Coordinates of C-alpha atoms in Angstrom, one line a residue:
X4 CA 21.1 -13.0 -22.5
X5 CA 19.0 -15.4 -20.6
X6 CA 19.9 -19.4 -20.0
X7 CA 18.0 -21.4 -22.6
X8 CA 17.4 -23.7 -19.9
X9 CA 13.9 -24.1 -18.6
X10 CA 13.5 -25.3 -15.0
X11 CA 11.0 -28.3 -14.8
X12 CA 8.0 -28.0 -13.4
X13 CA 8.0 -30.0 -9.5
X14 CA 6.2 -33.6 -9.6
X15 CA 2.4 -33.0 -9.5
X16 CA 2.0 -34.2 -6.3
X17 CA 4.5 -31.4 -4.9
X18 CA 3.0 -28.2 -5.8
X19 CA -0.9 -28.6 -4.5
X20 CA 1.5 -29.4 -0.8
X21 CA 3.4 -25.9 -1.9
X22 CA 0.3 -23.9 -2.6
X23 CA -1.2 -24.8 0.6
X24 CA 1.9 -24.1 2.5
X25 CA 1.7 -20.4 1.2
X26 CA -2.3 -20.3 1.3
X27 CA -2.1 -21.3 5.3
X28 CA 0.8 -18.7 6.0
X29 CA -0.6 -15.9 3.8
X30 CA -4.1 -16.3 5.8
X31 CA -2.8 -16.0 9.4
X32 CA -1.0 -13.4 8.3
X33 CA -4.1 -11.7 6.5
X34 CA -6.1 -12.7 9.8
X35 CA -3.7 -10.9 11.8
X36 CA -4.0 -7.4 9.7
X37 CA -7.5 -7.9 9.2
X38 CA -8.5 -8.3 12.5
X39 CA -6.8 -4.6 13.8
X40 CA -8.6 -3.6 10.8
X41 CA -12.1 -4.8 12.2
X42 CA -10.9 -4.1 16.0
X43 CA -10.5 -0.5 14.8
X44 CA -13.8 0.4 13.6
X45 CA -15.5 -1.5 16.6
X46 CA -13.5 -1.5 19.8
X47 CA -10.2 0.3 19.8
X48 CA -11.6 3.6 19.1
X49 CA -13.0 2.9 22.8
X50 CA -10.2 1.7 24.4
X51 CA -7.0 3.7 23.3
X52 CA -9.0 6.9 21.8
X53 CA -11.3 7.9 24.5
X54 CA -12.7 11.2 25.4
X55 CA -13.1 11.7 21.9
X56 CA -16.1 12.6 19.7
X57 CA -16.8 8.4 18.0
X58 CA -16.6 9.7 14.7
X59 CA -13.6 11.6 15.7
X60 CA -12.2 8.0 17.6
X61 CA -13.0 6.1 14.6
X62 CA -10.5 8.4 13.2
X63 CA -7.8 7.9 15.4
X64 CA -8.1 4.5 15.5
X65 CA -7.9 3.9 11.8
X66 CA -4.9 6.3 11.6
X67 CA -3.1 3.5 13.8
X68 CA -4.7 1.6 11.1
X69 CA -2.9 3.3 8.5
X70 CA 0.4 3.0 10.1
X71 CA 0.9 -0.5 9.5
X72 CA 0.6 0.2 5.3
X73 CA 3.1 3.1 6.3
X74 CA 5.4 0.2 7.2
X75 CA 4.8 -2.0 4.1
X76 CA 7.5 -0.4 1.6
X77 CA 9.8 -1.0 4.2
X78 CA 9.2 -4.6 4.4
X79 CA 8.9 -4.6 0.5
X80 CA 12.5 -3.5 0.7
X81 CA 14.2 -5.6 3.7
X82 CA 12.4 -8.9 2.2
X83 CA 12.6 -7.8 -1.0
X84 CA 16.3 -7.7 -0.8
X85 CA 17.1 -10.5 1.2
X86 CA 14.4 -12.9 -0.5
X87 CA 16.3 -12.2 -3.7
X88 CA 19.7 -12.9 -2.3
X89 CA 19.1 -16.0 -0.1
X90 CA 15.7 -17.4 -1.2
X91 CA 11.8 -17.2 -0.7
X92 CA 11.4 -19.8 1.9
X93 CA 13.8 -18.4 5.2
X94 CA 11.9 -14.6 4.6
X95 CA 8.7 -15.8 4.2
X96 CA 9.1 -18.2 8.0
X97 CA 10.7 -14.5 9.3
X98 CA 7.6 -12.4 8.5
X99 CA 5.2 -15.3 9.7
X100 CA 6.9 -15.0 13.4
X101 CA 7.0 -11.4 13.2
X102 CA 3.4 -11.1 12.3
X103 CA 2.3 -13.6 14.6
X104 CA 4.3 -12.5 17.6
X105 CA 2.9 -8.8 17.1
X106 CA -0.4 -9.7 16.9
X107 CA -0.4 -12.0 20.0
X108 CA 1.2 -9.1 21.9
X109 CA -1.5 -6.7 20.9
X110 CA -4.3 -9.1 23.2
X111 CA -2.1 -8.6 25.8
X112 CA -1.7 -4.6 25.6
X113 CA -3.2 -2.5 29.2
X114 CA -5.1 0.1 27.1
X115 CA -5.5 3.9 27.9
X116 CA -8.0 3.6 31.5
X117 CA -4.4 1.7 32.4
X118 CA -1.5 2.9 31.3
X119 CA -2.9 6.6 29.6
X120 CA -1.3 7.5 26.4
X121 CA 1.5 4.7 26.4
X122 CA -1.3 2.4 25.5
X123 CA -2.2 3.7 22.0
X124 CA 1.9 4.3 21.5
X125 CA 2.6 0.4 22.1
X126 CA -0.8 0.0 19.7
X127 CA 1.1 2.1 17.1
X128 CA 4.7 0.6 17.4
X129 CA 3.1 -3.0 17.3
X130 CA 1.1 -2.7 14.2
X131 CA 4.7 -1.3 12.7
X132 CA 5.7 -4.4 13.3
X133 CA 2.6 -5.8 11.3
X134 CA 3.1 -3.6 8.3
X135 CA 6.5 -4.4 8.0
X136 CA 6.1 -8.2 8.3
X137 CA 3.1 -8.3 5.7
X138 CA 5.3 -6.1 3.4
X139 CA 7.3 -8.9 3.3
X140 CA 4.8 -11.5 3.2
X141 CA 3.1 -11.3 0.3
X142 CA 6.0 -11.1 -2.6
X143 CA 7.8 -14.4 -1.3
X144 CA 3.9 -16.3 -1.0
X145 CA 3.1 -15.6 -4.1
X146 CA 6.5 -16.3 -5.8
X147 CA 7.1 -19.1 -4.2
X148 CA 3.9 -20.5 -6.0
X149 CA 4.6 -19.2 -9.2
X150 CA 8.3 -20.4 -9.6
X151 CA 7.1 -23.7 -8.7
X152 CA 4.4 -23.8 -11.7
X153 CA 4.4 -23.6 -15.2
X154 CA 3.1 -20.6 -17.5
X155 CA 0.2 -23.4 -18.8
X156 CA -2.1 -22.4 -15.2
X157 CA 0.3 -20.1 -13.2
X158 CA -2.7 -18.0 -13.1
X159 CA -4.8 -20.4 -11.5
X160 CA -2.2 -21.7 -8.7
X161 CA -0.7 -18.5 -7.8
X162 CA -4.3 -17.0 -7.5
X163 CA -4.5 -19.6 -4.5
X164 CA -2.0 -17.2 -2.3
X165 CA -4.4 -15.1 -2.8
X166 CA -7.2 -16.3 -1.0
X167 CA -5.5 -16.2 2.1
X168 CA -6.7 -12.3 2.1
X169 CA -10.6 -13.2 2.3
X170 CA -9.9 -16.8 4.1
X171 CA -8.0 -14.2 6.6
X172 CA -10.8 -12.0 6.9
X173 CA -13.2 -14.3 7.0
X174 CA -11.3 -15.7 10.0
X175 CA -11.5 -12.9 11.5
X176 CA -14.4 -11.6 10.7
X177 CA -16.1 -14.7 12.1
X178 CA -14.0 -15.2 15.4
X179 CA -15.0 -11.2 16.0
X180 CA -18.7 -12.3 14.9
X181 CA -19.3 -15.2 17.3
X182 CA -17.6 -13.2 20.2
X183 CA -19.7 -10.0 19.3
X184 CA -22.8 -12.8 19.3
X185 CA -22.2 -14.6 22.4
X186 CA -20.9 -11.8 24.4
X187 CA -22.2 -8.7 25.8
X188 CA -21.1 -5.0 24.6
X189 CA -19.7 -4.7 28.3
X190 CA -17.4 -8.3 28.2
X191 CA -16.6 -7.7 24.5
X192 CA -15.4 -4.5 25.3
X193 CA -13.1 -5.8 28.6
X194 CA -11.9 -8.3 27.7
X195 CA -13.6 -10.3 24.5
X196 CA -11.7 -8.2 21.8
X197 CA -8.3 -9.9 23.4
X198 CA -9.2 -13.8 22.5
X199 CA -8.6 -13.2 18.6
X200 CA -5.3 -11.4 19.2
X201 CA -4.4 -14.3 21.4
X202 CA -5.8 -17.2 18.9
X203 CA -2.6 -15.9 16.4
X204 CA 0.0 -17.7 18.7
X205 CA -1.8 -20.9 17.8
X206 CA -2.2 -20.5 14.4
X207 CA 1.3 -19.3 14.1
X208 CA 2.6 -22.9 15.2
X209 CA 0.3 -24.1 12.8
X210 CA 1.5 -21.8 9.9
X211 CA 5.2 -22.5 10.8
X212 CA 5.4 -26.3 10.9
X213 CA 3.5 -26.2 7.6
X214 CA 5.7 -23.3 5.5
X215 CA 9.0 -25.0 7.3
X216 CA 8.2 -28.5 5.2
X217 CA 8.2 -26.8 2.0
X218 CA 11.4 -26.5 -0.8
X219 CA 12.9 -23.5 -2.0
X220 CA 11.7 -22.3 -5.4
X221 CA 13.8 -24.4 -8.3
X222 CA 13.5 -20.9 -10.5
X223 CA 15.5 -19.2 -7.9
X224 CA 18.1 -21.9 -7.6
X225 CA 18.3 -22.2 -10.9
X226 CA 19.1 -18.5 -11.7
X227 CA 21.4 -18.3 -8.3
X228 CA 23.0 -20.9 -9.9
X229 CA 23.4 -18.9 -13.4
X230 CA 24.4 -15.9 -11.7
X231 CA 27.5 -17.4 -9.4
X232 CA 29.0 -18.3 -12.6
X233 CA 28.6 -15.4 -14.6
X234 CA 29.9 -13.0 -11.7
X235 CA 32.5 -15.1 -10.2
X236 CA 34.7 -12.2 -8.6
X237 CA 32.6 -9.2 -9.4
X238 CA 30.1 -8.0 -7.3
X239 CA 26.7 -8.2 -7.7
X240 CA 24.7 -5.6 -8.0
X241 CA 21.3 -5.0 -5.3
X242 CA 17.9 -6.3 -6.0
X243 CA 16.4 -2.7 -5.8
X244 CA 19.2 -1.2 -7.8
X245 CA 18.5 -3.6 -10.8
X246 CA 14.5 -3.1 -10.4
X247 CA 14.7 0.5 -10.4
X248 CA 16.9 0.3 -13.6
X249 CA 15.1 -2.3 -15.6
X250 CA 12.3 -2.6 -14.4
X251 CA 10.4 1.1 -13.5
X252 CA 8.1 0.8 -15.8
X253 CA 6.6 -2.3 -14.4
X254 CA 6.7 -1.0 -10.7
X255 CA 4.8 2.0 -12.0
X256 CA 2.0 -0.2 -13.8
X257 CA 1.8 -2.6 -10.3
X258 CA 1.6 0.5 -8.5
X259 CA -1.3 1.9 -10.8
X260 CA -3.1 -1.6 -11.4
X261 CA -3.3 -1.9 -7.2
X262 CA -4.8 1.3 -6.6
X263 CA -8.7 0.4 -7.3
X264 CA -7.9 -2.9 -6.3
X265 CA -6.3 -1.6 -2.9
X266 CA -9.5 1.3 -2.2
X267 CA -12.3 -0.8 -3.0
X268 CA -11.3 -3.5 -0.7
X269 CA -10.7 -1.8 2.5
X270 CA -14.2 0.4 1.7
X271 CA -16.0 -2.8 0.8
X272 CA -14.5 -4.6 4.3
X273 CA -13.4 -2.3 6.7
X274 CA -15.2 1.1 6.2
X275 CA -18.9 -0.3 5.3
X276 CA -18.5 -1.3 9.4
X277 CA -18.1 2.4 10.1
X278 CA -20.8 3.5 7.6
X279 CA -23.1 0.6 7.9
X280 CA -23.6 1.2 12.0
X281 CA -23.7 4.9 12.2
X282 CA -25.5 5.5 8.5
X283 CA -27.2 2.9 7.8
X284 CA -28.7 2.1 11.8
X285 CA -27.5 -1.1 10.7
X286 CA -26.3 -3.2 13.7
X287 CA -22.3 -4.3 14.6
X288 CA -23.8 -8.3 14.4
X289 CA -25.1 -7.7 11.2
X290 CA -22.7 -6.1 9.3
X291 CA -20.2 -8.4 10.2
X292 CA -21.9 -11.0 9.3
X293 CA -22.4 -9.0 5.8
X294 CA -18.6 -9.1 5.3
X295 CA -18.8 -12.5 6.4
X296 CA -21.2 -14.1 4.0
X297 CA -18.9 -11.9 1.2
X298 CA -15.7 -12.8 1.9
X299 CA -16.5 -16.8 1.8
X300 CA -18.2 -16.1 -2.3
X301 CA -14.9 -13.9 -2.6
X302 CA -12.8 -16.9 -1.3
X303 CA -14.8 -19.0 -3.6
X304 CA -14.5 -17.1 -6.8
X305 CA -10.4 -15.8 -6.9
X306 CA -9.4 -19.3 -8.2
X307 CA -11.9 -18.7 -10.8
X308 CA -10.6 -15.6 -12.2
X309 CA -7.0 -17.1 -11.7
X310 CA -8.1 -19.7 -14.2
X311 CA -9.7 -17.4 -16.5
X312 CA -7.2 -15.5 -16.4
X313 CA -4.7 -18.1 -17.8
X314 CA -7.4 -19.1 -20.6
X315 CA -8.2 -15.2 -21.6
X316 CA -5.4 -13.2 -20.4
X317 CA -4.4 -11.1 -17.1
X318 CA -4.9 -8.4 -18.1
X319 CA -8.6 -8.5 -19.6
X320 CA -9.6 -10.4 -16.4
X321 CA -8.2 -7.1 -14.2
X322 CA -10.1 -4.6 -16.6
X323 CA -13.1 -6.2 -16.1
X324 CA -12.8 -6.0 -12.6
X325 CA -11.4 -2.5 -12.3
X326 CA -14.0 -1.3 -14.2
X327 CA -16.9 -3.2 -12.6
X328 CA -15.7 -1.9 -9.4
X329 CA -16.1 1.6 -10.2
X330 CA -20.0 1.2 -11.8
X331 CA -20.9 -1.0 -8.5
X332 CA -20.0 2.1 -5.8
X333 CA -23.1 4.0 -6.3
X334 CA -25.4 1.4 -6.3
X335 CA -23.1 -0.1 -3.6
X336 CA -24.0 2.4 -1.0
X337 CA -27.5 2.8 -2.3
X338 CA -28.0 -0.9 -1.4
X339 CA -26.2 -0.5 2.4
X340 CA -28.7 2.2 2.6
X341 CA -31.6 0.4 2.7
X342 CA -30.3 -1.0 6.0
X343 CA -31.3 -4.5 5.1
X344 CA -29.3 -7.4 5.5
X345 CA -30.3 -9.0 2.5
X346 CA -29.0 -5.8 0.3
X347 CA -26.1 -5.3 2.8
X348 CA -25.1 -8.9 1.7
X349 CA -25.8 -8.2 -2.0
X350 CA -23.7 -5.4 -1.8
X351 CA -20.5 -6.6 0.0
X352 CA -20.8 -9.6 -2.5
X353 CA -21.0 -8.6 -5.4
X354 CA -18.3 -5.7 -4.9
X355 CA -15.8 -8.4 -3.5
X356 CA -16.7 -10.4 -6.3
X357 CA -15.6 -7.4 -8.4
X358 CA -12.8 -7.2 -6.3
X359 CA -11.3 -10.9 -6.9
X360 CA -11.3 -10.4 -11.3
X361 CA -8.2 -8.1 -10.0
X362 CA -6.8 -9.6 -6.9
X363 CA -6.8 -13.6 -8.7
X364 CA -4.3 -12.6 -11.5
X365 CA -2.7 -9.8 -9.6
X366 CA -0.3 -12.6 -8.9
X367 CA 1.3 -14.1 -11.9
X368 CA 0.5 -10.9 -13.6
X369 CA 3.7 -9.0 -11.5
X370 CA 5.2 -12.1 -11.0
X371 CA 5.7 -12.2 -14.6
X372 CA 6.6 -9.0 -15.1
X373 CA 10.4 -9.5 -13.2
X374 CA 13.2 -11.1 -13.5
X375 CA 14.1 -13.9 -10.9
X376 CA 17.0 -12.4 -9.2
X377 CA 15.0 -9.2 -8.6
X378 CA 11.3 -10.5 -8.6
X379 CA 10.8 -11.0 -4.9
X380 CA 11.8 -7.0 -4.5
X381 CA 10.1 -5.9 -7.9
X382 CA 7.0 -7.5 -7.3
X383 CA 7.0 -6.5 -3.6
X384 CA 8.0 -2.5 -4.5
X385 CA 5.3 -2.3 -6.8
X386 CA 2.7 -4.0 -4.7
X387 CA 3.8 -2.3 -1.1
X388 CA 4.6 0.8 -1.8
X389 CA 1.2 1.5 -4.0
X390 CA -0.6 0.5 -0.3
X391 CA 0.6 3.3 1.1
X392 CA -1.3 5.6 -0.9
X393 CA -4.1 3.5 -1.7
X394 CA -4.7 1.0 1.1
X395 CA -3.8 2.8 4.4
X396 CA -5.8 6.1 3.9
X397 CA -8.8 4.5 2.4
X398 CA -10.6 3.6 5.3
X399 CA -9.3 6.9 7.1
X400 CA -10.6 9.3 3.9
X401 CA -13.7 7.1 3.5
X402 CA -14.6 8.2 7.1
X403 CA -13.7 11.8 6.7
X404 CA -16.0 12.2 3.5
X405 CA -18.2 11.1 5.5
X406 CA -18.2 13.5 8.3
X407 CA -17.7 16.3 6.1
X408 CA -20.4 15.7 3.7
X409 CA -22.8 13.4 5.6
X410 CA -23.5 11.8 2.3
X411 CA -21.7 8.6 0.0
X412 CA -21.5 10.3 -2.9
X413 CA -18.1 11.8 -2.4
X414 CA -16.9 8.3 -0.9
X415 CA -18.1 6.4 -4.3
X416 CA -16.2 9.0 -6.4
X417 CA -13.2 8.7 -4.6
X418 CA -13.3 4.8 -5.1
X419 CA -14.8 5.6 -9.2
X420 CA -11.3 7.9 -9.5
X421 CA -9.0 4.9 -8.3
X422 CA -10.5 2.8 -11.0
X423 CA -10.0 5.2 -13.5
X424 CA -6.5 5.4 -12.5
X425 CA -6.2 1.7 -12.5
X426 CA -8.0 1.1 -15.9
X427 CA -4.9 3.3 -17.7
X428 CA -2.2 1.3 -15.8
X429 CA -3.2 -2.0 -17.1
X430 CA -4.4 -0.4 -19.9
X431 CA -1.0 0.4 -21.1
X432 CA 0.6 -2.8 -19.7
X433 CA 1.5 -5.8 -22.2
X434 CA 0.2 -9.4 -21.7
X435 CA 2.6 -11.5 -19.9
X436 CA 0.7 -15.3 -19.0
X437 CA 2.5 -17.3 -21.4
X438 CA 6.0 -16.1 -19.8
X439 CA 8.5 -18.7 -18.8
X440 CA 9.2 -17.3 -15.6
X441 CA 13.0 -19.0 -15.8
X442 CA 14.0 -17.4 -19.0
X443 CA 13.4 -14.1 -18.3
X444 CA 15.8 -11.6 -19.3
X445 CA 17.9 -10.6 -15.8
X446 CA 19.5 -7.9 -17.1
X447 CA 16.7 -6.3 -18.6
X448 CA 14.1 -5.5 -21.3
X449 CA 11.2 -7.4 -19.3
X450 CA 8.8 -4.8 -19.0
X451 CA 5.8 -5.5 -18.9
X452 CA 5.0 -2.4 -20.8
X453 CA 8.0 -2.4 -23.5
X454 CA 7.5 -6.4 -24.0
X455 CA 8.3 -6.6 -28.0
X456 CA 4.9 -8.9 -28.1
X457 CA 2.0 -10.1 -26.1
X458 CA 2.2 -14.0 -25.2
X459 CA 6.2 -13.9 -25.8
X460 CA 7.8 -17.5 -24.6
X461 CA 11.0 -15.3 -23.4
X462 CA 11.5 -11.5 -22.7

């Protein structure tokens, strides 16, 4: 049975200076995915794919793309694991340098006129290396807010992690912007596309003096505490082992709840470059700024939804957005369409603002739905692994639709059938905001979809 002992919340002064600790870290690290994400759909195709059709580039390009969410499980697992055993804080400073040090080598990669087909192979291996730090990234930012925080706004507070995803893109978005802007096509191209990569090294030093100040969760200590004298002189079982016993259900309903979530995002940001510029005659300036404009309302509105979501419910807050995603696609693309900037802004916004009623309580909502001594690998199985089907091909499938069929239609059913998929996962979730995150049951019986009662104090 779980300790009746309930960890105190950390002085209010403490956990604003603990949110922006993970806020800072989880942006650069967004900024750093991001940015391949954009350099993809306008540059590398270029640079490491040439000789190829650009539709056909855009391809290649994005299938490097893809590779990083190929390498997110993996980093789900190896931070997972070790975040469990030894503590949120020392993972989440090892997947900040590893991130940062990746992307600082990729603006100093020779591309393919240099080196030939090495160049796209050193792209590949070093956006591994992104994949697998970001796998690890985003359980530990997240749960280190979370443990430090009471049930009463966890919602709100944890949702702040999660602006680091738009503050990242909009970082990037806007370095790639005023470059493309005060550049030319031949400069950007040469040389240009390099300064972002190279900007990570700084805001790594940044990121790391920040996340280095910060204490360890007092949920985890608590419960590492707990169980050193409850299995003194037996082992202790693995993280994954205990997650994939107990708690199956719940990495099943993460996995399901991320996949409209995960589609729509990387369509809304990523592909709408591709489609926008070759579609749409829409220029590279103006669709970035599109995403641009959209990402600062999204970064505006996830604390929002986090604190509705503590007031209403998580899961109410994600229906609404899963299903508001899917009835915006078709008039999503109908707006880009027009090849106005004016309905290319409407539509980025209000789809990411669709977006952020799942990604704000996304959260607490699996953060709640583990136990402490297997919630950093729980949280991060269910989240990661789900991007590898959801995530990583959606750019890559969005832009195969569209050569196939020349048309949107198949693109906004493919993003309608994720939100179907998710609406069932949450649907058959159980509420879990009023969970006291240091009385959960760690041998079991927290799942979020068995939980004997929605709005239980203990599980």
């Amino acid at each position: 049975m779980a300790s009746g002992t309930t960890t105190a919340p950390p002085p209010p002064a403490s956990l604003p200076r603990i949110v922006a600790a993970s806020l800072i870290g989880t942006t650069i690290e967004w900024y750093d995915f991001f940015l391949y994400g954009s350099a993809a759909a306008l540059v590398f195709n270029k640079l490491f794919f040439p000789g190829s059709d650009p539709l056909v580039g855009t391809l290649l390009s994005f299938l490097t793309y893809a590779v990083g969410f190929a390498a997110r499980p993996l980093g789900a697992l190896v931070f997972g694991h070790y975040g469990d055993r030894l503590g949120r804080k020392k993972l989440l400073v090892l997947s900040l340098v590893l991130m940062g040090g990746a992307t600082f080598a990729i603006g100093l990669l020779p591309t393919h006129a240099t080196v030939g087909t090495a160049a796209p192979v050193l792209l590949t291996v070093l956006r591994l290396v992104q994949g697998f730090a970001l796998g690890g990234e985003w359980g530990g930012a997240v749960l280190l807010v979370s443990e430090h925080g009471d049930a009463r706004r966890r919602g709100f507070w944890a949702s702040w992690p999660q602006t680091g995803a738009p503050a990242g893109q909009l970082l990037a978005t806007g370095v790639l912007s005023l470059l493309t802007a005060v550049l030319s096509d031949d400069s950007f191209g040469s040389w240009g596309w390099r300064i972002p990569f190279l900007l990570s090294g700084v805001l790594v030093v940044v990121g790391l003096w920040i996340r280095l100040s910060v204490d360890e969760s007092p949920v985890f200590k608590e419960a590492l505490a707990r169980a050193g004298a409850r299995r003194a002189g037996t082992e202790e079982k693995l993280p994954i082992v205990s997650v994939l016993r107990h708690h199956w259900r719940d990495v099943l309903v993460a996995m399901g709840a991320r996949m409209a979530e995960n589609i729509s995002y990387y369509v809304i940001t990523a592909f709408i470059l591709v489609y926008a510029t070759t579609s749409a005659g829409v220029s590279k300036q103006t669709a970035l700024n599109a995403v641009l404009i959209g990402s600062a309302v999204h970064f505006a509105v996830i604390p929002a939804w986090g604190a509705l979501s503590d007031r209403v419910g998580r899961r109410p807050v994600y229906l609404l957005g899963a299903a508001g995603v899917g009835l915006w696609m078709f008039p999503f693309f109908a707006l880009v369409d027009k090849g106005s900037f004016g309905y290319l802004v409407l539509a980025v916004t209000v789809g990411l603002v669709l977006h952020g009623a799942m990604y704000a309580p996304q959260a607490a909502f699996f953060a709640e739905m583990f136990a402490t001594r297997m919630r950093y690998s729980g949280a991060s199985i269910g989240a990661q692994f789900a991007s590898v089907a959801a995530g990583a091909p959606a750019p890559l499938i969005a832009t195969a639709l569209l050569s196939d069929y020349d048309s949107s239609t198949p693109i906004a059913l493919y993003v309608i059938a994720a939100a179907v998929l998710t609406l069932v996962a949450v649907g058959l979730a159980r509420e879990t905001r009023h969970r006291d995150l240091g009385r959960v049951d760690e041998e079991g019986g927290g799942s979020a979809a068995a939980a004997p009662a929605a709005g239980a104090r203990t599980v």
